[in-house]
Coordinates of C-alpha atoms in Angstrom, one line a residue:
M1 CA 45.1 -55.3 26.4
E2 CA 42.9 -52.2 26.2
F3 CA 44.1 -49.0 27.4
K4 CA 42.2 -47.3 29.8
H5 CA 42.6 -43.9 30.8
P6 CA 43.3 -42.7 34.6
L7 CA 40.7 -40.3 34.6
D8 CA 38.1 -42.9 33.1
Y9 CA 36.5 -44.3 36.1
I10 CA 35.0 -40.4 36.6
F11 CA 32.5 -40.9 34.2
H12 CA 31.6 -44.3 35.1
P13 CA 30.6 -44.1 39.1
T14 CA 28.2 -47.0 40.7
S15 CA 26.7 -44.4 43.7
I16 CA 26.2 -40.5 43.9
G17 CA 26.1 -38.1 46.7
V18 CA 24.2 -34.5 46.3
A19 CA 25.4 -32.7 49.8
G20 CA 23.8 -29.3 50.4
V21 CA 20.2 -30.5 49.1
S22 CA 17.0 -29.2 50.5
N23 CA 13.3 -29.5 50.2
D24 CA 13.4 -26.2 49.1
S25 CA 12.7 -25.7 45.2
A26 CA 15.2 -23.0 44.4
N27 CA 17.8 -24.7 46.3
I28 CA 20.5 -25.0 44.0
G29 CA 21.3 -28.7 45.6
Q30 CA 18.0 -29.8 44.5
M31 CA 18.3 -28.6 41.5
L32 CA 21.6 -30.9 41.1
L33 CA 20.0 -33.6 42.5
L34 CA 16.7 -34.0 40.2
P35 CA 18.7 -34.2 36.7
L36 CA 20.3 -37.3 38.2
L37 CA 16.9 -38.7 39.1
A38 CA 15.5 -37.9 35.5
S39 CA 18.8 -38.9 33.5
G40 CA 18.5 -42.6 34.3
F41 CA 21.3 -42.9 36.7
S42 CA 20.8 -46.6 37.8
G43 CA 23.1 -46.3 40.8
Q44 CA 22.7 -45.2 44.0
V45 CA 21.9 -41.8 44.6
Y46 CA 22.3 -39.9 48.4
P47 CA 20.8 -36.3 49.3
L48 CA 23.7 -34.6 52.3
N49 CA 22.3 -32.2 54.6
P50 CA 22.2 -32.1 58.5
K51 CA 19.1 -30.5 58.7
Q52 CA 17.0 -32.5 56.8
D53 CA 15.8 -36.2 57.2
E54 CA 14.1 -36.2 53.8
V55 CA 14.3 -34.7 50.6
L56 CA 12.1 -35.3 47.2
G57 CA 11.0 -38.8 49.2
M58 CA 14.4 -39.9 49.6
K59 CA 16.2 -40.8 53.0
C60 CA 18.6 -37.5 53.5
Y61 CA 22.2 -38.1 55.3
A62 CA 23.9 -35.9 57.9
S63 CA 27.6 -36.3 56.4
V64 CA 29.0 -38.7 54.0
N65 CA 30.5 -40.5 57.1
N66 CA 26.6 -41.6 57.5
I67 CA 26.3 -43.2 54.4
P68 CA 26.0 -46.9 54.7
G69 CA 27.3 -47.8 51.3
S70 CA 30.1 -46.5 49.6
V71 CA 30.2 -43.0 47.6
D72 CA 32.3 -42.9 44.3
Y73 CA 31.0 -39.3 43.2
L74 CA 30.1 -36.4 45.6
I75 CA 28.2 -33.2 43.9
V76 CA 28.9 -30.4 46.6
S77 CA 26.6 -27.0 46.6
I78 CA 27.4 -25.6 50.5
P79 CA 29.3 -22.6 51.8
A80 CA 32.7 -22.3 50.4
Q81 CA 34.4 -22.2 54.2
L82 CA 33.0 -25.7 55.0
T83 CA 33.9 -27.1 52.1
P84 CA 37.4 -28.3 53.7
K85 CA 35.9 -30.5 56.4
L86 CA 33.7 -31.9 53.8
L87 CA 36.5 -33.2 51.9
E88 CA 38.4 -34.5 54.8
D89 CA 35.0 -36.4 55.4
C90 CA 35.3 -37.8 51.8
G91 CA 38.7 -38.9 51.7
A92 CA 38.1 -40.9 55.0
K93 CA 35.0 -42.2 52.8
G94 CA 37.2 -43.5 49.9
V95 CA 35.2 -40.8 47.8
K96 CA 36.7 -41.2 44.4
V97 CA 36.0 -37.7 43.1
V98 CA 34.0 -34.4 44.0
T99 CA 32.3 -31.8 42.0
L100 CA 32.4 -28.8 44.0
F101 CA 29.6 -26.4 42.3
T102 CA 30.4 -23.8 45.3
A103 CA 32.0 -20.5 44.4
G104 CA 34.0 -18.1 46.2
F105 CA 37.3 -19.3 46.0
S106 CA 40.3 -17.9 43.6
E107 CA 38.1 -16.5 41.2
S108 CA 36.3 -13.6 43.9
D109 CA 39.9 -11.8 44.1
D110 CA 39.9 -12.3 47.8
A111 CA 42.7 -13.8 49.7
G112 CA 40.5 -15.8 52.0
G113 CA 38.8 -17.3 48.6
K114 CA 42.5 -18.3 47.0
W115 CA 43.6 -19.7 50.7
L116 CA 40.1 -22.0 50.6
E117 CA 41.4 -23.3 47.2
T118 CA 44.9 -24.1 48.2
Q119 CA 43.5 -25.7 51.1
L120 CA 41.4 -27.9 48.7
G121 CA 44.3 -29.0 46.7
Q122 CA 46.1 -30.3 49.8
I123 CA 43.4 -32.6 50.8
T124 CA 43.0 -34.5 47.5
R125 CA 47.2 -34.6 47.4
C126 CA 47.2 -36.7 50.9
S127 CA 43.7 -38.7 50.0
G128 CA 44.1 -39.5 46.2
M129 CA 40.4 -37.9 45.8
R130 CA 39.9 -35.8 42.1
I131 CA 38.1 -32.6 42.1
L132 CA 36.4 -30.8 39.5
G133 CA 36.1 -27.3 39.9
P134 CA 35.2 -25.6 42.5
N135 CA 32.6 -23.2 40.6
C136 CA 32.1 -25.5 38.0
L137 CA 28.6 -28.0 37.4
G138 CA 30.8 -31.2 37.0
I139 CA 29.6 -34.5 34.2
Y140 CA 27.7 -34.8 31.5
C141 CA 27.7 -38.4 30.0
P142 CA 24.7 -39.7 28.8
T143 CA 25.5 -43.5 28.6
S144 CA 26.2 -43.3 32.5
G145 CA 23.0 -41.2 32.9
L146 CA 24.9 -38.3 34.3
S147 CA 23.6 -34.8 34.1
F148 CA 23.4 -31.5 35.7
G149 CA 20.5 -30.6 33.4
P150 CA 17.1 -31.5 33.8
D151 CA 15.8 -31.4 29.9
F152 CA 19.7 -32.2 28.2
P153 CA 19.3 -35.1 25.4
G154 CA 19.6 -38.5 26.2
E155 CA 21.3 -39.6 23.0
S156 CA 25.1 -39.8 22.9
G157 CA 26.7 -38.4 20.0
P158 CA 30.7 -38.8 18.9
V159 CA 31.8 -35.4 20.3
G160 CA 33.5 -34.1 23.5
F161 CA 33.2 -30.2 25.0
I162 CA 35.7 -29.7 28.0
S163 CA 34.4 -25.8 29.4
Q164 CA 35.7 -23.6 32.0
S165 CA 32.1 -22.0 32.1
G166 CA 28.9 -23.7 33.5
G167 CA 26.8 -21.5 31.8
N168 CA 28.7 -22.3 28.3
T169 CA 28.0 -25.9 28.4
H170 CA 24.6 -26.1 29.3
Y171 CA 24.0 -23.8 25.9
M172 CA 26.1 -25.8 23.9
I173 CA 24.5 -29.1 25.1
Q174 CA 21.0 -27.6 24.0
A175 CA 21.5 -25.5 21.3
A176 CA 24.1 -28.2 19.2
A177 CA 21.4 -30.9 19.9
T178 CA 18.8 -28.6 17.8
R179 CA 21.1 -28.9 14.9
G180 CA 22.0 -32.4 15.3
V181 CA 25.2 -32.4 17.5
Y182 CA 25.3 -35.0 20.5
F183 CA 28.1 -35.5 22.9
S184 CA 29.8 -38.5 24.0
K185 CA 30.7 -36.4 27.6
V186 CA 30.5 -32.7 29.0
I187 CA 32.9 -31.8 31.5
S188 CA 32.4 -28.4 33.6
Y189 CA 35.7 -28.0 35.2
G190 CA 35.6 -24.3 36.5
N191 CA 38.5 -23.0 38.0
A192 CA 41.0 -26.3 38.0
C193 CA 42.2 -26.3 41.1
D194 CA 42.9 -30.3 40.4
I195 CA 41.5 -31.8 37.1
N196 CA 42.6 -29.4 34.6
E197 CA 41.8 -28.5 31.0
S198 CA 45.5 -30.4 29.9
E199 CA 44.3 -33.6 32.0
L200 CA 41.2 -33.6 30.2
L201 CA 42.1 -33.0 26.9
D202 CA 44.4 -35.9 27.2
Y203 CA 41.3 -37.9 28.3
F204 CA 39.4 -37.3 24.9
T205 CA 42.6 -37.8 23.2
H206 CA 42.3 -41.4 24.1
D207 CA 38.8 -41.7 24.5
P208 CA 37.2 -43.9 21.6
E209 CA 33.8 -42.4 22.2
T210 CA 35.0 -39.1 21.1
K211 CA 36.1 -38.5 17.4
I212 CA 35.9 -34.4 17.8
I213 CA 37.3 -32.7 21.0
T214 CA 35.8 -29.1 21.1
A215 CA 36.7 -26.9 24.4
Y216 CA 35.5 -23.5 25.7
I217 CA 39.0 -22.5 27.8
E218 CA 39.8 -18.9 29.4
G219 CA 43.4 -19.7 30.2
T220 CA 45.9 -22.5 31.0
K221 CA 48.1 -22.7 34.6
D222 CA 50.6 -24.8 32.6
G223 CA 51.2 -23.2 29.1
A224 CA 53.9 -26.1 28.2
R225 CA 51.8 -28.9 29.3
F226 CA 48.7 -27.6 27.4
F227 CA 50.7 -27.0 24.1
K228 CA 52.3 -30.4 24.4
V229 CA 48.7 -32.5 25.3
L230 CA 47.1 -30.3 22.5
N231 CA 49.6 -31.1 19.6
D232 CA 49.2 -34.6 20.5
A233 CA 45.6 -34.3 20.4
V234 CA 45.1 -32.5 17.2
K235 CA 47.6 -35.6 15.6
A236 CA 44.3 -37.6 16.9
K237 CA 41.3 -35.8 15.9
P238 CA 40.0 -32.7 14.7
V239 CA 40.1 -30.0 18.5
I240 CA 38.2 -27.2 17.6
I241 CA 38.7 -24.5 20.7
F242 CA 36.8 -21.6 21.0
K243 CA 39.7 -19.5 23.6
G244 CA 37.7 -16.7 25.9
G245 CA 39.2 -13.8 26.7
Y246 CA 41.4 -13.0 23.7
T247 CA 40.6 -9.1 24.5
E248 CA 42.2 -7.0 27.2
A249 CA 38.8 -6.6 28.4
G250 CA 37.9 -10.3 28.2
M251 CA 41.0 -11.3 29.7
A252 CA 40.2 -9.3 32.8
G253 CA 36.5 -11.0 32.5
A254 CA 37.9 -14.3 32.7
A255 CA 40.4 -13.6 35.8
S256 CA 37.0 -12.8 37.7
H257 CA 35.2 -15.4 36.5
T258 CA 37.4 -18.8 37.0
G259 CA 40.5 -17.2 38.2
A260 CA 42.0 -18.2 34.8
L261 CA 45.5 -16.6 33.7
A262 CA 44.3 -16.0 30.2
G263 CA 47.2 -15.5 28.7
S264 CA 48.6 -13.0 26.0
E265 CA 46.5 -12.9 22.4
A266 CA 49.8 -13.1 20.8
V267 CA 51.1 -16.6 22.4
W268 CA 47.1 -18.0 21.8
D269 CA 47.4 -17.2 18.4
G270 CA 50.8 -19.1 17.9
L271 CA 49.2 -21.8 20.0
F272 CA 46.8 -22.4 17.2
K273 CA 48.8 -21.9 14.2
Q274 CA 51.6 -24.3 15.5
T275 CA 49.0 -27.1 16.6
G276 CA 46.8 -26.9 13.6
A277 CA 44.0 -26.6 16.4
I278 CA 41.2 -25.0 14.9
R279 CA 39.9 -22.2 16.5
A280 CA 36.0 -20.4 16.8
Y281 CA 35.2 -17.1 18.4
S282 CA 32.0 -18.1 19.3
L283 CA 30.0 -21.4 20.7
D284 CA 27.7 -21.2 17.5
E285 CA 30.8 -21.2 15.5
L286 CA 32.2 -23.7 17.8
I287 CA 28.9 -25.9 16.7
D288 CA 28.7 -24.6 13.0
I289 CA 32.6 -26.1 12.8
A290 CA 31.8 -29.5 14.3
L291 CA 28.9 -29.7 11.5
P292 CA 31.1 -30.5 8.6
F293 CA 33.1 -33.0 10.7
L294 CA 29.9 -35.1 11.7
Y295 CA 27.8 -34.7 8.2
M296 CA 30.5 -34.4 4.7
S297 CA 33.1 -36.0 3.8
P298 CA 36.0 -33.8 2.6
P299 CA 36.2 -31.5 -0.5
Q300 CA 39.1 -32.2 -3.1
G301 CA 39.4 -28.5 -2.9
K302 CA 37.7 -24.9 -2.2
N303 CA 35.2 -24.8 -5.4
V304 CA 32.1 -24.5 -4.4
G305 CA 28.8 -24.5 -6.6
I306 CA 25.8 -22.3 -4.8
I307 CA 22.2 -23.2 -5.7
G308 CA 19.6 -21.8 -4.5
L309 CA 16.5 -19.2 -4.6
G310 CA 16.5 -15.4 -4.8
G311 CA 19.5 -13.1 -6.8
G312 CA 20.3 -10.7 -4.1
A313 CA 20.6 -13.5 -1.9
S314 CA 22.7 -15.5 -4.6
V315 CA 25.0 -12.7 -5.1
Q316 CA 25.3 -12.4 -1.5
A317 CA 26.3 -16.1 -1.0
A318 CA 29.1 -15.7 -3.8
D319 CA 30.4 -12.6 -1.7
E320 CA 30.4 -14.8 1.7
C321 CA 31.9 -17.8 0.0
T322 CA 34.6 -15.8 -1.5
T323 CA 35.2 -13.8 1.8
A324 CA 35.2 -16.9 3.9
G325 CA 38.0 -18.5 1.3
L326 CA 36.2 -20.5 -1.0
S327 CA 36.3 -20.1 -4.6
V328 CA 33.0 -19.5 -6.7
P329 CA 34.3 -20.3 -10.0
P330 CA 31.8 -19.3 -13.1
L331 CA 30.2 -22.1 -14.7
P332 CA 31.4 -22.6 -18.5
Q333 CA 29.5 -21.5 -21.2
E334 CA 29.0 -25.7 -21.9
I335 CA 27.2 -26.6 -18.6
R336 CA 25.0 -23.1 -18.7
G337 CA 23.3 -24.2 -22.0
I338 CA 22.7 -27.8 -20.4
L339 CA 21.1 -25.6 -17.1
K340 CA 19.0 -23.4 -19.8
Q341 CA 17.2 -26.7 -21.2
F342 CA 15.6 -27.6 -17.7
T343 CA 14.4 -23.7 -17.4
T344 CA 13.4 -20.3 -19.1
S345 CA 16.3 -17.8 -19.2
A346 CA 14.0 -15.1 -17.5
G347 CA 14.6 -15.0 -13.8
N348 CA 17.6 -17.1 -13.7
M349 CA 21.1 -16.9 -13.1
F350 CA 23.5 -19.6 -14.6
R351 CA 27.1 -18.2 -14.1
N352 CA 26.8 -20.2 -10.2
P353 CA 25.7 -19.1 -7.9
V354 CA 22.7 -20.4 -9.9
D355 CA 19.3 -18.5 -9.1
T356 CA 17.3 -21.2 -10.2
Q357 CA 13.5 -21.1 -10.8
S358 CA 13.7 -25.0 -11.9
F359 CA 12.5 -25.3 -8.2
F360 CA 9.1 -24.5 -8.8
I361 CA 9.2 -26.0 -11.8
G362 CA 9.3 -29.4 -10.8
P363 CA 11.7 -31.9 -9.0
Q364 CA 13.0 -33.7 -12.1
Q365 CA 14.4 -30.0 -13.3
F366 CA 16.0 -29.1 -9.9
T367 CA 17.5 -32.8 -9.7
E368 CA 19.1 -32.3 -13.1
T369 CA 20.1 -28.7 -12.5
A370 CA 21.8 -29.8 -8.9
R371 CA 23.5 -32.9 -11.0
T372 CA 24.4 -30.8 -13.7
V373 CA 26.4 -28.1 -11.5
A374 CA 28.0 -31.0 -9.1
N375 CA 29.0 -33.1 -12.4
W376 CA 31.0 -30.5 -13.6
E377 CA 34.9 -30.8 -12.6
G378 CA 35.6 -27.5 -11.6
I379 CA 32.9 -28.1 -8.5
D380 CA 34.6 -29.6 -5.0
L381 CA 31.3 -29.2 -3.1
L382 CA 27.7 -27.6 -3.0
I383 CA 25.8 -25.1 -1.0
F384 CA 22.1 -25.1 -1.4
H385 CA 20.5 -22.1 -0.2
I386 CA 16.5 -21.6 0.8
S387 CA 14.4 -18.9 2.3
P388 CA 11.7 -20.1 4.3
D389 CA 10.2 -16.7 3.3
A390 CA 9.8 -17.4 -0.2
L391 CA 7.9 -20.8 0.5
V392 CA 5.2 -19.6 2.6
A393 CA 3.7 -16.7 0.3
P394 CA 0.0 -16.4 -0.1
G395 CA -1.4 -19.4 -2.3
M396 CA 0.7 -21.8 -1.3
R397 CA -0.4 -24.9 -0.5
Q398 CA 1.0 -26.6 2.8
N399 CA 1.5 -29.8 1.0
E400 CA 3.9 -28.4 -1.4
V401 CA 6.1 -26.5 1.1
K402 CA 6.3 -29.4 2.9
S403 CA 7.0 -31.7 0.0
W404 CA 10.0 -28.9 -0.8
I405 CA 12.5 -29.4 1.7
E406 CA 12.4 -33.3 0.7
I407 CA 13.3 -32.4 -2.7
V408 CA 16.3 -30.6 -1.5
I409 CA 17.2 -33.2 1.1
E410 CA 17.2 -35.7 -1.6
V411 CA 19.0 -34.0 -4.1
A412 CA 21.9 -33.2 -1.8
K413 CA 22.0 -36.7 -0.7
Q414 CA 22.2 -37.9 -4.5
C415 CA 25.1 -35.6 -5.6
S416 CA 28.7 -37.1 -6.5
K417 CA 29.6 -33.9 -4.3
P418 CA 30.0 -33.1 -1.1
A419 CA 26.9 -31.0 0.2
A420 CA 25.6 -28.6 2.6
I421 CA 22.0 -26.7 3.2
V422 CA 21.6 -23.0 4.2
L423 CA 17.8 -22.3 5.4
H424 CA 18.0 -18.5 5.6
S425 CA 16.1 -15.2 5.6
F426 CA 12.9 -15.9 8.0
S427 CA 10.8 -13.5 9.0
G428 CA 8.0 -14.2 10.3
A429 CA 6.0 -17.0 12.7
K430 CA 5.5 -19.0 9.9
S431 CA 8.9 -19.1 8.6
W432 CA 10.7 -19.9 11.9
Q433 CA 8.3 -22.5 12.7
L434 CA 8.6 -24.1 8.8
L435 CA 12.4 -23.6 9.6
S436 CA 12.5 -25.4 12.5
V437 CA 10.8 -28.4 11.1
W438 CA 13.4 -28.4 7.9
Q439 CA 16.1 -28.1 10.3
E440 CA 15.2 -31.3 12.4
Q441 CA 14.6 -33.3 8.8
C442 CA 17.6 -31.8 7.5
H443 CA 20.2 -33.2 10.4
E444 CA 18.1 -36.3 11.0
A445 CA 19.0 -37.0 7.0
G446 CA 22.8 -36.6 7.7
L447 CA 23.2 -33.5 6.2
A448 CA 25.1 -30.5 7.7
T449 CA 22.9 -27.4 7.9
F450 CA 23.5 -23.6 8.6
P451 CA 21.4 -20.2 9.2
T452 CA 23.4 -18.5 7.4
V453 CA 25.3 -18.9 4.3
K454 CA 28.1 -16.4 5.8
R455 CA 28.1 -19.4 8.7
A456 CA 28.3 -22.0 6.5
A457 CA 31.2 -20.8 4.5
N458 CA 33.4 -19.7 7.3
A459 CA 32.9 -23.5 8.8
I460 CA 33.4 -25.4 5.6
S461 CA 36.4 -23.5 4.7
K462 CA 38.0 -24.2 8.3
F463 CA 37.3 -27.4 7.7
I464 CA 38.7 -27.6 4.3
Q465 CA 41.7 -26.2 5.8
Y466 CA 42.4 -29.0 8.2
H467 CA 41.9 -31.4 5.9
H468 CA 44.7 -29.2 3.2
L469 CA 46.9 -29.7 6.7
E470 CA 46.3 -33.3 7.0
R471 CA 46.5 -34.1 3.6
N472 CA 50.5 -32.2 3.3
G473 CA 51.6 -33.2 6.6
Q474 CA 51.8 -29.6 7.9
K475 CA 50.0 -30.5 11.3
S476 CA 52.9 -30.5 13.8

C-alpha cells in the first residue's frame, strides 16, 4: 500500500473559504481570493464577511457556519483578536486546515499577542484542525490550483520550498521561474504555532513529487527534532537551506519577524556540517545551487575547462572558479597545439581558460574547440561564458547575434562532460533584452545558466561537494 504522509491532505482541498474579504480592491482578503480564482482551483470557493452580501459577484457568507457545504481549507485575514472565535467555529464546522495571514501574535513582542497565539494552539489541539501561521501566506501547489499570487506559474516542478517568510516565497517562486526552476509545492508557514519547519521538512522527505528540498528558515522551536528530521531528509534528497538570522542583528530581526528562536551561528554551522545539508546565504544562491541538481549530471571531479570570449573576463573566471574551490588545470601542450589549428594565435588564450575567436570564425571551429577541451581526460566539467555586450556591437547583424546562443547551446549539449553557461556583463538595454531571451533558450534546452562565473562556480562547487560526500558515504 502506498504511503501517504499525514500532511498530504492539506495540499488537496476540495473547498476553500476566505475570511475577511470585501469589494475594496485594496482589501487583503480579496488579494488572497483572486489568485485562487485565477489559478484554476476546481473546487468550491466561499468568501466570508458578515458585512457583505456579495464579493466579486460571488455570494458572501457571514460566518463559516453559514456555508452550506463542507470547507476543507480556510484562509484568514481578519484582526488578530477575532481569530479565536473564528477557529472555534472552524472546529465545529470540520475545517481541516487554516492559513492565518493575520499578524499580531508572538512576533509582536507583546504579551497579548503571545497569549492569543497560545489560544490558537489550544483550540486546534482540541479540534484536530491544523494551522499554518499565523503571519503567513499559506500554500502554493500548482497541481491543485492553490496559489497566493495571481501571476505565479501554473507549471509544476520537482523542487519543494518551505519558508518562514511570506515575502521570500513570492520572490522565490517568481525569480526561480526565470531560471527554469519550478516547484511541486511551496509553503509559507510564518510563526509556526502548529505546523512547523520540522513537519514540513518531513513531508517533503516523503513526497514523491519533490526531488530537491529548499528552505528559508529563521529558527526552530525544537532543535532536537529538527536535527533528526533534517538528517533523514538529507539521506533521501538534496536539501538546500538559507538560514536567515546568522548575525546578531539578523537574529534580532528574526525574533521580531516571526518570533523565531534563531539559535547561535555556531550551532547552525555545526548542524549543516553534521547532516550534509547544503547552506546558502541568499535566495538567489538557493536558486543557483538548485540549478546543477536539475540540469547537470555529477562531475567526476572538480577540474573545470573555461571557454569564452574576452581575455579579462577569462582571467577573472579562472580566479573565481579557483576561489570557489574548483580547479583550473592548464591544458597540455598537445591540446593547445590542436586548438591552434582551428584559429590563429593572435588574440587568443589556449592554456585554460580558453579565450577563443573561433566563435566568430564559425560554428564548426567553435564546436571543435569545445570538443577538444571536453575530451581531455584532465577536465571534469565545462563552463561557457558569453557577454551579450560583445555581441551587440555596431555592425553586428541581428540574425547572427541570435544564432550564436543556439550554437553554444548545441555545443554544450553535445559535450562529453557536464556543462553550464554563464551569460554576463550586460550593460545596456539591448544587452539586457538579449540576455532575457538567451536565458530562456538555455533553460528550455535543459542547461544550467548563471549571471556570473562567480555564482556558477560557487553553486557547482557545492554540487560537487554534495556528491563527493554521497559517494564516500560521509553524509550521516
